Amino acid sequence: MSSQAELRRPSQMRGAALFDRTDYRLIETPEDRAEIYHLRYKAYLNGGLILPSESEQVRDVYDDAPNVWIFGVYVDGQLCSSVRIHVLTSECRMSYSTELYGDHLHARLDRGEVFVDPARLAADPEKARRLPELPYLTLRLAYLACEYFNADTGLAMVRPDHQPFYRRVFLHEPVAEPRAFPGWHTMKTSLMASDFKNLREKVLTRFPIMRSSAFERRMLFERNSQPQALSRPVLVQAPLSPASLV
């Protein structure tokens, strides 16, 4: 799923220089979460997806799911974007994707497949205009999650105008018809998916930004409170550190 982050390929990628200025932070404290919820509000309101509200925050029950990681993406110390990542297994199925597209997903989860499901992508409207690389830097977290959790499939609930980005970068294809997303009054989303294991090398070759080290993945996703249902041997490794964004 996407928000106001403009999913386009910049004409001149600043690559490694911008990557070195970027920090990924797992969002855990109430204060940090409030900042993320407000960022979502600004992004979705600017994109015409939601109506104004007094709270000026966007949050939902899945923010507190046991299978969720919420990240902030900071460039030069400033919060620029965010993404929420769900890891779906036969025992942990909480996400909007399973709520809206359970008819496509539950049977596969019953068979033991593992999905990585990014959601609530949001970018500060002003910073997104100045940093067209933000979608790559932000959604890289979902790709690293696929590596860490040895996922079978990467998912994405995507608005129609952003489908070309997901096709080109992650080789996603639609697997379900557009459906209404709760709270969005102007736009439907489609469920897209890609075969992570079979397409991984092709994506890494075309977009080295998606490469990572085992250390980086552990720092991002390992936590003491991780449910046992999310534990799965990591069978794939990627070379250390991306050199560029394309």
XYZ file of C-alpha atoms in Angstrom:
246
model
C 0.000 0.000 0.000
C 1.225 3.455 -0.755
C 0.580 7.041 0.264
C 1.684 10.474 -0.864
C 5.246 9.298 -1.392
C 5.603 9.788 -5.146
C 6.660 6.473 -6.636
C 8.775 7.558 -9.565
C 12.299 6.968 -10.736
C 14.410 10.099 -10.208
C 16.286 11.354 -13.219
C 19.520 11.690 -11.249
C 19.868 9.309 -8.326
C 22.086 10.510 -5.549
C 22.604 6.910 -4.514
C 25.181 6.155 -1.891
C 25.487 9.775 -0.733
C 21.829 9.910 0.320
C 21.939 6.362 1.685
C 24.759 7.367 4.027
C 22.579 10.199 5.389
C 19.639 7.874 6.092
C 18.760 6.162 9.371
C 16.110 3.501 9.953
C 14.546 3.605 13.414
C 12.165 1.087 14.927
C 9.298 3.113 16.386
C 8.381 1.959 19.885
C 7.730 4.846 22.300
C 4.337 6.584 22.514
C 5.971 9.890 21.546
C 7.624 8.449 18.436
C 4.426 6.663 17.461
C 2.444 9.892 17.749
C 4.909 11.509 15.343
C 4.441 8.647 12.871
C 0.644 8.801 13.144
C 0.772 12.536 12.403
C 3.067 11.940 9.437
C 0.520 9.498 8.017
C -2.214 12.083 8.506
C -0.278 14.769 6.629
C 0.566 12.375 3.798
C -2.917 10.948 3.326
C -4.644 14.320 3.693
C -2.284 15.859 1.140
C -2.992 12.957 -1.195
C -6.754 13.407 -0.920
C -7.225 9.973 0.640
C -8.784 11.055 3.931
C -10.836 13.911 5.354
C -9.522 16.348 7.988
C -9.804 15.243 11.605
C -9.311 16.921 14.961
C -6.774 14.335 16.099
C -4.553 14.890 13.046
C -3.404 11.288 13.408
C -3.934 8.072 11.465
C -3.681 4.859 13.424
C -5.522 1.539 13.553
C -5.706 -1.707 15.502
C -2.917 -3.276 13.437
C -0.374 -0.816 14.836
C -0.437 -2.930 18.001
C -0.363 -6.349 16.356
C 2.251 -8.839 17.649
C 3.599 -9.373 14.130
C 4.292 -5.710 13.309
C 7.377 -3.543 12.950
C 6.857 0.224 12.481
C 9.822 2.148 11.100
C 10.650 5.785 10.646
C 13.057 6.795 7.890
C 15.214 9.754 8.884
C 17.394 11.758 6.493
C 19.859 14.128 8.151
C 18.083 13.416 11.427
C 14.648 14.499 10.171
C 11.678 12.155 9.892
C 10.855 11.866 6.199
C 8.790 8.709 5.782
C 7.479 5.616 7.489
C 6.344 2.092 6.750
C 4.643 -0.594 8.804
C 5.729 -4.164 8.130
C 3.699 -7.245 9.006
C 5.129 -10.759 8.872
C 2.318 -13.194 8.113
C 2.573 -16.858 9.065
C 0.062 -19.624 9.724
C -0.019 -18.562 13.392
C 0.297 -14.759 13.018
C -2.113 -13.398 10.415
C -2.962 -9.892 11.625
C -2.882 -7.289 8.848
C -5.160 -5.369 6.529
C -4.126 -7.682 3.697
C -5.571 -10.739 5.409
C -8.637 -8.725 6.446
C -9.358 -7.531 2.907
C -7.894 -10.373 0.847
C -8.179 -13.357 3.137
C -9.836 -15.339 0.354
C -6.512 -15.187 -1.507
C -4.131 -15.576 1.445
C -5.469 -17.855 4.171
C -5.192 -21.088 2.200
C -1.549 -20.325 1.431
C -0.842 -19.476 5.050
C -2.462 -22.780 6.013
C 0.160 -24.478 3.842
C 2.950 -22.822 5.827
C 3.902 -19.988 3.480
C 5.396 -16.810 4.919
C 4.464 -13.343 3.633
C 6.037 -9.950 4.268
C 3.321 -7.326 4.063
C 4.305 -3.620 4.078
C 1.533 -1.147 4.838
C 0.883 2.434 5.901
C 3.607 3.828 3.672
C 3.671 7.567 4.254
C 6.039 10.390 3.396
C 6.171 14.012 4.448
C 4.789 15.821 1.369
C 7.447 18.537 1.275
C 10.343 16.142 1.878
C 8.978 13.709 -0.711
C 9.157 16.431 -3.342
C 12.792 17.156 -2.468
C 13.832 13.509 -2.099
C 12.340 11.397 -4.897
C 14.492 8.489 -3.673
C 12.334 8.115 -0.554
C 10.132 5.287 -1.918
C 13.250 3.199 -2.646
C 14.798 3.913 0.747
C 11.550 3.258 2.598
C 10.367 0.121 0.838
C 13.876 -1.302 1.078
C 12.849 -2.187 4.636
C 10.220 -4.591 3.305
C 12.794 -6.253 1.089
C 15.177 -6.666 4.016
C 12.310 -8.208 5.986
C 11.817 -10.754 3.201
C 15.487 -11.698 3.587
C 15.430 -11.858 7.361
C 12.233 -13.905 7.669
C 12.972 -16.099 4.643
C 9.658 -15.080 3.094
C 8.065 -16.949 0.237
C 6.211 -13.905 -1.058
C 6.357 -10.146 -0.781
C 2.960 -8.462 -0.692
C 1.774 -4.900 -1.187
C -1.631 -3.245 -1.147
C -1.201 -0.649 -3.857
C -3.278 2.209 -5.228
C -3.718 2.019 -9.020
C -1.410 4.899 -9.948
C 1.494 3.360 -7.995
C 1.315 -0.135 -9.463
C 3.965 0.581 -12.167
C 6.568 1.296 -9.476
C 5.962 -2.021 -7.728
C 5.999 -3.882 -11.029
C 9.298 -2.344 -12.066
C 11.204 -2.463 -8.792
C 9.883 -5.554 -6.990
C 8.402 -7.355 -10.018
C 5.033 -7.452 -8.284
C 1.906 -8.500 -10.147
C -1.746 -7.993 -9.141
C -3.296 -11.064 -7.527
C -6.703 -9.651 -6.600
C -9.170 -7.085 -7.858
C -9.275 -3.560 -6.357
C -11.123 -3.305 -3.062
C -12.087 -0.444 -0.746
C -9.562 0.353 1.972
C -10.938 1.384 5.395
C -10.800 5.136 5.877
C -9.846 6.018 2.306
C -12.842 7.710 0.712
C -11.386 8.337 -2.767
C -9.206 5.354 -3.656
C -9.262 1.570 -3.740
C -6.235 -0.691 -3.410
C -5.168 -3.820 -5.243
C -3.206 -6.665 -3.710
C 0.096 -7.241 -5.510
C 2.656 -9.959 -4.877
C 5.987 -11.321 -6.072
C 7.779 -14.632 -5.642
C 10.632 -13.435 -3.445
C 12.859 -16.502 -3.646
C 12.718 -16.900 -7.415
C 12.916 -13.195 -8.260
C 15.355 -12.106 -5.551
C 18.543 -12.177 -7.637
C 16.940 -10.316 -10.508
C 15.756 -7.529 -8.188
C 19.139 -7.290 -6.445
C 20.955 -7.061 -9.769
C 18.719 -4.294 -11.062
C 18.467 -2.404 -7.755
C 21.567 -2.854 -5.563
C 19.962 -0.582 -2.935
C 18.036 -3.683 -1.855
C 21.206 -5.478 -0.770
C 21.949 -5.782 2.934
C 24.117 -7.571 5.468
C 22.945 -10.159 7.970
C 24.037 -7.738 10.704
C 21.834 -4.939 9.381
C 18.839 -7.258 9.156
C 19.332 -8.490 12.707
C 19.629 -4.932 14.008
C 16.349 -4.001 12.331
C 14.162 -7.031 12.990
C 15.537 -9.057 15.907
C 13.767 -8.435 19.200
C 13.411 -10.319 22.465
C 9.617 -10.125 22.405
C 9.322 -11.642 18.930
C 6.554 -14.269 18.853
C 7.800 -17.811 18.372
C 5.418 -18.162 15.434
C 7.537 -15.679 13.484
C 10.783 -17.616 13.913
C 12.023 -19.204 10.721
C 15.542 -20.180 9.591
C 17.141 -17.598 7.321
C 18.328 -19.475 4.263
C 19.485 -16.607 2.050
C 22.182 -14.019 2.484
C 22.861 -10.797 0.576
C 26.170 -8.997 0.103
C 26.989 -6.106 2.393
C 25.826 -2.567 1.733
C 24.330 -1.117 -1.467
C 26.551 0.937 -3.746
C 23.790 2.819 -5.549
C 20.048 3.125 -5.964
C 19.939 1.646 -9.469
